[in-house]
Amino acid sequence: MNHAIAILSRQVVLPHQDPADRFIVATAIYYGLTLATVDTDIIGSSAVQTLSYKIL
């Protein structure tokens, strides 16, 4: 993490204030990455491009 990611994490629109999720999403945005996740809160957000997986 760097200063820019820390600041960006506070600007990310998520339905909760979980700092770990915010840092993960902000890092993906900062580096232009697609985030692979099963977290429905992150998948439902338009903040970051996601690749969702179904848990069988």
PDB file of N, CA and C in Angstrom:
ATOM      1  N   MET A   1       0.842  -1.158   0.000  1.00  0.00           N
ATOM      2  CA  MET A   1       0.000   0.000   0.000  1.00  0.00           C
ATOM      3  C   MET A   1       0.895   1.230   0.000  1.00  0.00           C
ATOM      4  N   ASN A   2       0.363   2.257  -0.613  1.00  0.00           N
ATOM      5  CA  ASN A   2       1.059   3.537  -0.598  1.00  0.00           C
ATOM      6  C   ASN A   2       0.055   4.630  -0.222  1.00  0.00           C
ATOM      7  N   HIS A   3       0.526   5.846  -0.168  1.00  0.00           N
ATOM      8  CA  HIS A   3      -0.316   6.969   0.251  1.00  0.00           C
ATOM      9  C   HIS A   3      -1.521   7.145  -0.677  1.00  0.00           C
ATOM     10  N   ALA A   4      -1.285   7.039  -1.981  1.00  0.00           N
ATOM     11  CA  ALA A   4      -2.374   7.226  -2.950  1.00  0.00           C
ATOM     12  C   ALA A   4      -3.466   6.167  -2.769  1.00  0.00           C
ATOM     13  N   ILE A   5      -3.071   4.922  -2.509  1.00  0.00           N
ATOM     14  CA  ILE A   5      -4.052   3.849  -2.299  1.00  0.00           C
ATOM     15  C   ILE A   5      -4.818   4.086  -1.002  1.00  0.00           C
ATOM     16  N   ALA A   6      -4.126   4.535   0.023  1.00  0.00           N
ATOM     17  CA  ALA A   6      -4.796   4.824   1.300  1.00  0.00           C
ATOM     18  C   ALA A   6      -5.855   5.907   1.120  1.00  0.00           C
ATOM     19  N   ILE A   7      -5.534   6.959   0.395  1.00  0.00           N
ATOM     20  CA  ILE A   7      -6.500   8.039   0.137  1.00  0.00           C
ATOM     21  C   ILE A   7      -7.648   7.513  -0.722  1.00  0.00           C
ATOM     22  N   LEU A   8      -7.316   6.777  -1.776  1.00  0.00           N
ATOM     23  CA  LEU A   8      -8.333   6.227  -2.673  1.00  0.00           C
ATOM     24  C   LEU A   8      -9.282   5.291  -1.923  1.00  0.00           C
ATOM     25  N   SER A   9      -8.772   4.567  -0.936  1.00  0.00           N
ATOM     26  CA  SER A   9      -9.620   3.630  -0.184  1.00  0.00           C
ATOM     27  C   SER A   9     -10.771   4.328   0.533  1.00  0.00           C
ATOM     28  N   ARG A  10     -10.595   5.585   0.862  1.00  0.00           N
ATOM     29  CA  ARG A  10     -11.655   6.349   1.527  1.00  0.00           C
ATOM     30  C   ARG A  10     -12.649   6.924   0.528  1.00  0.00           C
ATOM     31  N   GLN A  11     -12.313   6.898  -0.761  1.00  0.00           N
ATOM     32  CA  GLN A  11     -13.194   7.442  -1.791  1.00  0.00           C
ATOM     33  C   GLN A  11     -14.004   6.356  -2.491  1.00  0.00           C
ATOM     34  N   VAL A  12     -13.651   5.102  -2.261  1.00  0.00           N
ATOM     35  CA  VAL A  12     -14.339   3.969  -2.879  1.00  0.00           C
ATOM     36  C   VAL A  12     -15.758   3.874  -2.329  1.00  0.00           C
ATOM     37  N   VAL A  13     -16.721   3.671  -3.218  1.00  0.00           N
ATOM     38  CA  VAL A  13     -18.117   3.547  -2.801  1.00  0.00           C
ATOM     39  C   VAL A  13     -18.438   2.064  -2.601  1.00  0.00           C
ATOM     40  N   LEU A  14     -18.572   1.674  -1.339  1.00  0.00           N
ATOM     41  CA  LEU A  14     -18.975   0.321  -0.954  1.00  0.00           C
ATOM     42  C   LEU A  14     -20.097   0.451   0.070  1.00  0.00           C
ATOM     43  N   PRO A  15     -20.928  -0.585   0.197  1.00  0.00           N
ATOM     44  CA  PRO A  15     -22.054  -0.490   1.124  1.00  0.00           C
ATOM     45  C   PRO A  15     -21.665  -0.669   2.595  1.00  0.00           C
ATOM     46  N   HIS A  16     -20.377  -0.741   2.891  1.00  0.00           N
ATOM     47  CA  HIS A  16     -19.909  -0.902   4.264  1.00  0.00           C
ATOM     48  C   HIS A  16     -18.583  -0.176   4.430  1.00  0.00           C
ATOM     49  N   GLN A  17     -18.068  -0.139   5.631  1.00  0.00           N
ATOM     50  CA  GLN A  17     -16.833   0.593   5.915  1.00  0.00           C
ATOM     51  C   GLN A  17     -15.656  -0.338   6.227  1.00  0.00           C
ATOM     52  N   ASP A  18     -15.717  -1.599   5.812  1.00  0.00           N
ATOM     53  CA  ASP A  18     -14.644  -2.558   6.102  1.00  0.00           C
ATOM     54  C   ASP A  18     -13.338  -2.074   5.469  1.00  0.00           C
ATOM     55  N   PRO A  19     -12.343  -1.726   6.286  1.00  0.00           N
ATOM     56  CA  PRO A  19     -11.111  -1.180   5.728  1.00  0.00           C
ATOM     57  C   PRO A  19     -10.350  -2.173   4.846  1.00  0.00           C
ATOM     58  N   ALA A  20     -10.385  -3.448   5.167  1.00  0.00           N
ATOM     59  CA  ALA A  20      -9.674  -4.442   4.352  1.00  0.00           C
ATOM     60  C   ALA A  20     -10.250  -4.477   2.935  1.00  0.00           C
ATOM     61  N   ASP A  21     -11.573  -4.522   2.817  1.00  0.00           N
ATOM     62  CA  ASP A  21     -12.205  -4.509   1.497  1.00  0.00           C
ATOM     63  C   ASP A  21     -11.875  -3.228   0.753  1.00  0.00           C
ATOM     64  N   ARG A  22     -11.879  -2.120   1.450  1.00  0.00           N
ATOM     65  CA  ARG A  22     -11.584  -0.835   0.824  1.00  0.00           C
ATOM     66  C   ARG A  22     -10.151  -0.791   0.292  1.00  0.00           C
ATOM     67  N   PHE A  23      -9.191  -1.327   1.059  1.00  0.00           N
ATOM     68  CA  PHE A  23      -7.802  -1.362   0.604  1.00  0.00           C
ATOM     69  C   PHE A  23      -7.642  -2.287  -0.600  1.00  0.00           C
ATOM     70  N   ILE A  24      -8.311  -3.431  -0.586  1.00  0.00           N
ATOM     71  CA  ILE A  24      -8.243  -4.374  -1.703  1.00  0.00           C
ATOM     72  C   ILE A  24      -8.795  -3.733  -2.975  1.00  0.00           C
ATOM     73  N   VAL A  25      -9.970  -3.130  -2.874  1.00  0.00           N
ATOM     74  CA  VAL A  25     -10.601  -2.494  -4.036  1.00  0.00           C
ATOM     75  C   VAL A  25      -9.758  -1.313  -4.520  1.00  0.00           C
ATOM     76  N   ALA A  26      -9.290  -0.495  -3.608  1.00  0.00           N
ATOM     77  CA  ALA A  26      -8.476   0.669  -3.991  1.00  0.00           C
ATOM     78  C   ALA A  26      -7.183   0.234  -4.678  1.00  0.00           C
ATOM     79  N   THR A  27      -6.574  -0.834  -4.203  1.00  0.00           N
ATOM     80  CA  THR A  27      -5.351  -1.347  -4.823  1.00  0.00           C
ATOM     81  C   THR A  27      -5.622  -1.809  -6.248  1.00  0.00           C
ATOM     82  N   ALA A  28      -6.733  -2.531  -6.441  1.00  0.00           N
ATOM     83  CA  ALA A  28      -7.105  -2.994  -7.788  1.00  0.00           C
ATOM     84  C   ALA A  28      -7.352  -1.807  -8.719  1.00  0.00           C
ATOM     85  N   ILE A  29      -8.030  -0.789  -8.224  1.00  0.00           N
ATOM     86  CA  ILE A  29      -8.291   0.403  -9.036  1.00  0.00           C
ATOM     87  C   ILE A  29      -6.980   1.096  -9.382  1.00  0.00           C
ATOM     88  N   TYR A  30      -6.130   1.292  -8.408  1.00  0.00           N
ATOM     89  CA  TYR A  30      -4.869   2.011  -8.592  1.00  0.00           C
ATOM     90  C   TYR A  30      -3.995   1.359  -9.665  1.00  0.00           C
ATOM     91  N   TYR A  31      -3.944   0.029  -9.649  1.00  0.00           N
ATOM     92  CA  TYR A  31      -3.097  -0.693 -10.597  1.00  0.00           C
ATOM     93  C   TYR A  31      -3.847  -1.133 -11.860  1.00  0.00           C
ATOM     94  N   GLY A  32      -5.125  -0.795 -11.965  1.00  0.00           N
ATOM     95  CA  GLY A  32      -5.905  -1.135 -13.152  1.00  0.00           C
ATOM     96  C   GLY A  32      -6.157  -2.628 -13.287  1.00  0.00           C
ATOM     97  N   LEU A  33      -6.372  -3.299 -12.171  1.00  0.00           N
ATOM     98  CA  LEU A  33      -6.552  -4.744 -12.159  1.00  0.00           C
ATOM     99  C   LEU A  33      -8.025  -5.132 -12.100  1.00  0.00           C
ATOM    100  N   THR A  34      -8.321  -6.328 -12.586  1.00  0.00           N
ATOM    101  CA  THR A  34      -9.637  -6.929 -12.397  1.00  0.00           C
ATOM    102  C   THR A  34      -9.562  -7.740 -11.112  1.00  0.00           C
ATOM    103  N   LEU A  35     -10.522  -7.556 -10.231  1.00  0.00           N
ATOM    104  CA  LEU A  35     -10.513  -8.207  -8.932  1.00  0.00           C
ATOM    105  C   LEU A  35     -11.354  -9.475  -8.979  1.00  0.00           C
ATOM    106  N   ALA A  36     -10.754 -10.621  -8.648  1.00  0.00           N
ATOM    107  CA  ALA A  36     -11.474 -11.892  -8.562  1.00  0.00           C
ATOM    108  C   ALA A  36     -11.970 -12.044  -7.130  1.00  0.00           C
ATOM    109  N   THR A  37     -13.291 -12.186  -6.950  1.00  0.00           N
ATOM    110  CA  THR A  37     -13.858 -12.229  -5.614  1.00  0.00           C
ATOM    111  C   THR A  37     -15.205 -12.955  -5.596  1.00  0.00           C
ATOM    112  N   VAL A  38     -15.583 -13.419  -4.423  1.00  0.00           N
ATOM    113  CA  VAL A  38     -16.930 -13.964  -4.211  1.00  0.00           C
ATOM    114  C   VAL A  38     -17.738 -13.024  -3.314  1.00  0.00           C
ATOM    115  N   ASP A  39     -17.134 -11.913  -2.931  1.00  0.00           N
ATOM    116  CA  ASP A  39     -17.778 -10.948  -2.039  1.00  0.00           C
ATOM    117  C   ASP A  39     -18.861 -10.187  -2.802  1.00  0.00           C
ATOM    118  N   THR A  40     -20.115 -10.440  -2.443  1.00  0.00           N
ATOM    119  CA  THR A  40     -21.241  -9.839  -3.164  1.00  0.00           C
ATOM    120  C   THR A  40     -21.287  -8.323  -3.006  1.00  0.00           C
ATOM    121  N   ASP A  41     -20.770  -7.791  -1.900  1.00  0.00           N
ATOM    122  CA  ASP A  41     -20.736  -6.334  -1.730  1.00  0.00           C
ATOM    123  C   ASP A  41     -19.794  -5.692  -2.738  1.00  0.00           C
ATOM    124  N   ILE A  42     -18.663  -6.332  -2.984  1.00  0.00           N
ATOM    125  CA  ILE A  42     -17.706  -5.791  -3.954  1.00  0.00           C
ATOM    126  C   ILE A  42     -18.215  -6.013  -5.367  1.00  0.00           C
ATOM    127  N   ILE A  43     -18.773  -7.201  -5.649  1.00  0.00           N
ATOM    128  CA  ILE A  43     -19.306  -7.497  -6.976  1.00  0.00           C
ATOM    129  C   ILE A  43     -20.427  -6.518  -7.332  1.00  0.00           C
ATOM    130  N   GLY A  44     -21.265  -6.181  -6.355  1.00  0.00           N
ATOM    131  CA  GLY A  44     -22.389  -5.278  -6.580  1.00  0.00           C
ATOM    132  C   GLY A  44     -21.987  -3.823  -6.730  1.00  0.00           C
ATOM    133  N   SER A  45     -20.757  -3.509  -6.381  1.00  0.00           N
ATOM    134  CA  SER A  45     -20.273  -2.139  -6.495  1.00  0.00           C
ATOM    135  C   SER A  45     -19.763  -1.892  -7.903  1.00  0.00           C
ATOM    136  N   SER A  46     -19.933  -0.687  -8.378  1.00  0.00           N
ATOM    137  CA  SER A  46     -19.394  -0.340  -9.695  1.00  0.00           C
ATOM    138  C   SER A  46     -17.997   0.273  -9.568  1.00  0.00           C
ATOM    139  N   ALA A  47     -17.429   0.192  -8.378  1.00  0.00           N
ATOM    140  CA  ALA A  47     -16.146   0.828  -8.113  1.00  0.00           C
ATOM    141  C   ALA A  47     -14.984   0.169  -8.849  1.00  0.00           C
ATOM    142  N   VAL A  48     -15.088  -1.136  -9.069  1.00  0.00           N
ATOM    143  CA  VAL A  48     -13.964  -1.875  -9.643  1.00  0.00           C
ATOM    144  C   VAL A  48     -14.483  -2.974 -10.557  1.00  0.00           C
ATOM    145  N   GLN A  49     -13.724  -3.300 -11.597  1.00  0.00           N
ATOM    146  CA  GLN A  49     -14.086  -4.400 -12.476  1.00  0.00           C
ATOM    147  C   GLN A  49     -13.815  -5.708 -11.724  1.00  0.00           C
ATOM    148  N   THR A  50     -14.808  -6.606 -11.728  1.00  0.00           N
ATOM    149  CA  THR A  50     -14.651  -7.851 -11.000  1.00  0.00           C
ATOM    150  C   THR A  50     -14.852  -9.059 -11.884  1.00  0.00           C
ATOM    151  N   LEU A  51     -14.248 -10.135 -11.463  1.00  0.00           N
ATOM    152  CA  LEU A  51     -14.443 -11.448 -12.054  1.00  0.00           C
ATOM    153  C   LEU A  51     -14.983 -12.285 -10.904  1.00  0.00           C
ATOM    154  N   SER A  52     -16.262 -12.616 -10.959  1.00  0.00           N
ATOM    155  CA  SER A  52     -16.877 -13.302  -9.820  1.00  0.00           C
ATOM    156  C   SER A  52     -16.864 -14.808 -10.017  1.00  0.00           C
ATOM    157  N   TYR A  53     -16.764 -15.493  -8.923  1.00  0.00           N
ATOM    158  CA  TYR A  53     -16.764 -16.955  -8.898  1.00  0.00           C
ATOM    159  C   TYR A  53     -17.928 -17.433  -8.065  1.00  0.00           C
ATOM    160  N   LYS A  54     -18.520 -18.547  -8.454  1.00  0.00           N
ATOM    161  CA  LYS A  54     -19.558 -19.169  -7.655  1.00  0.00           C
ATOM    162  C   LYS A  54     -18.933 -20.230  -6.786  1.00  0.00           C
ATOM    163  N   ILE A  55     -19.295 -20.230  -5.526  1.00  0.00           N
ATOM    164  CA  ILE A  55     -18.841 -21.281  -4.629  1.00  0.00           C
ATOM    165  C   ILE A  55     -19.810 -22.444  -4.758  1.00  0.00           C
ATOM    166  N   LEU A  56     -19.292 -23.600  -5.113  1.00  0.00           N
ATOM    167  CA  LEU A  56     -20.152 -24.778  -5.291  1.00  0.00           C
ATOM    168  C   LEU A  56     -20.282 -25.542  -4.009  1.00  0.00           C
TER     169      LEU A  56
END
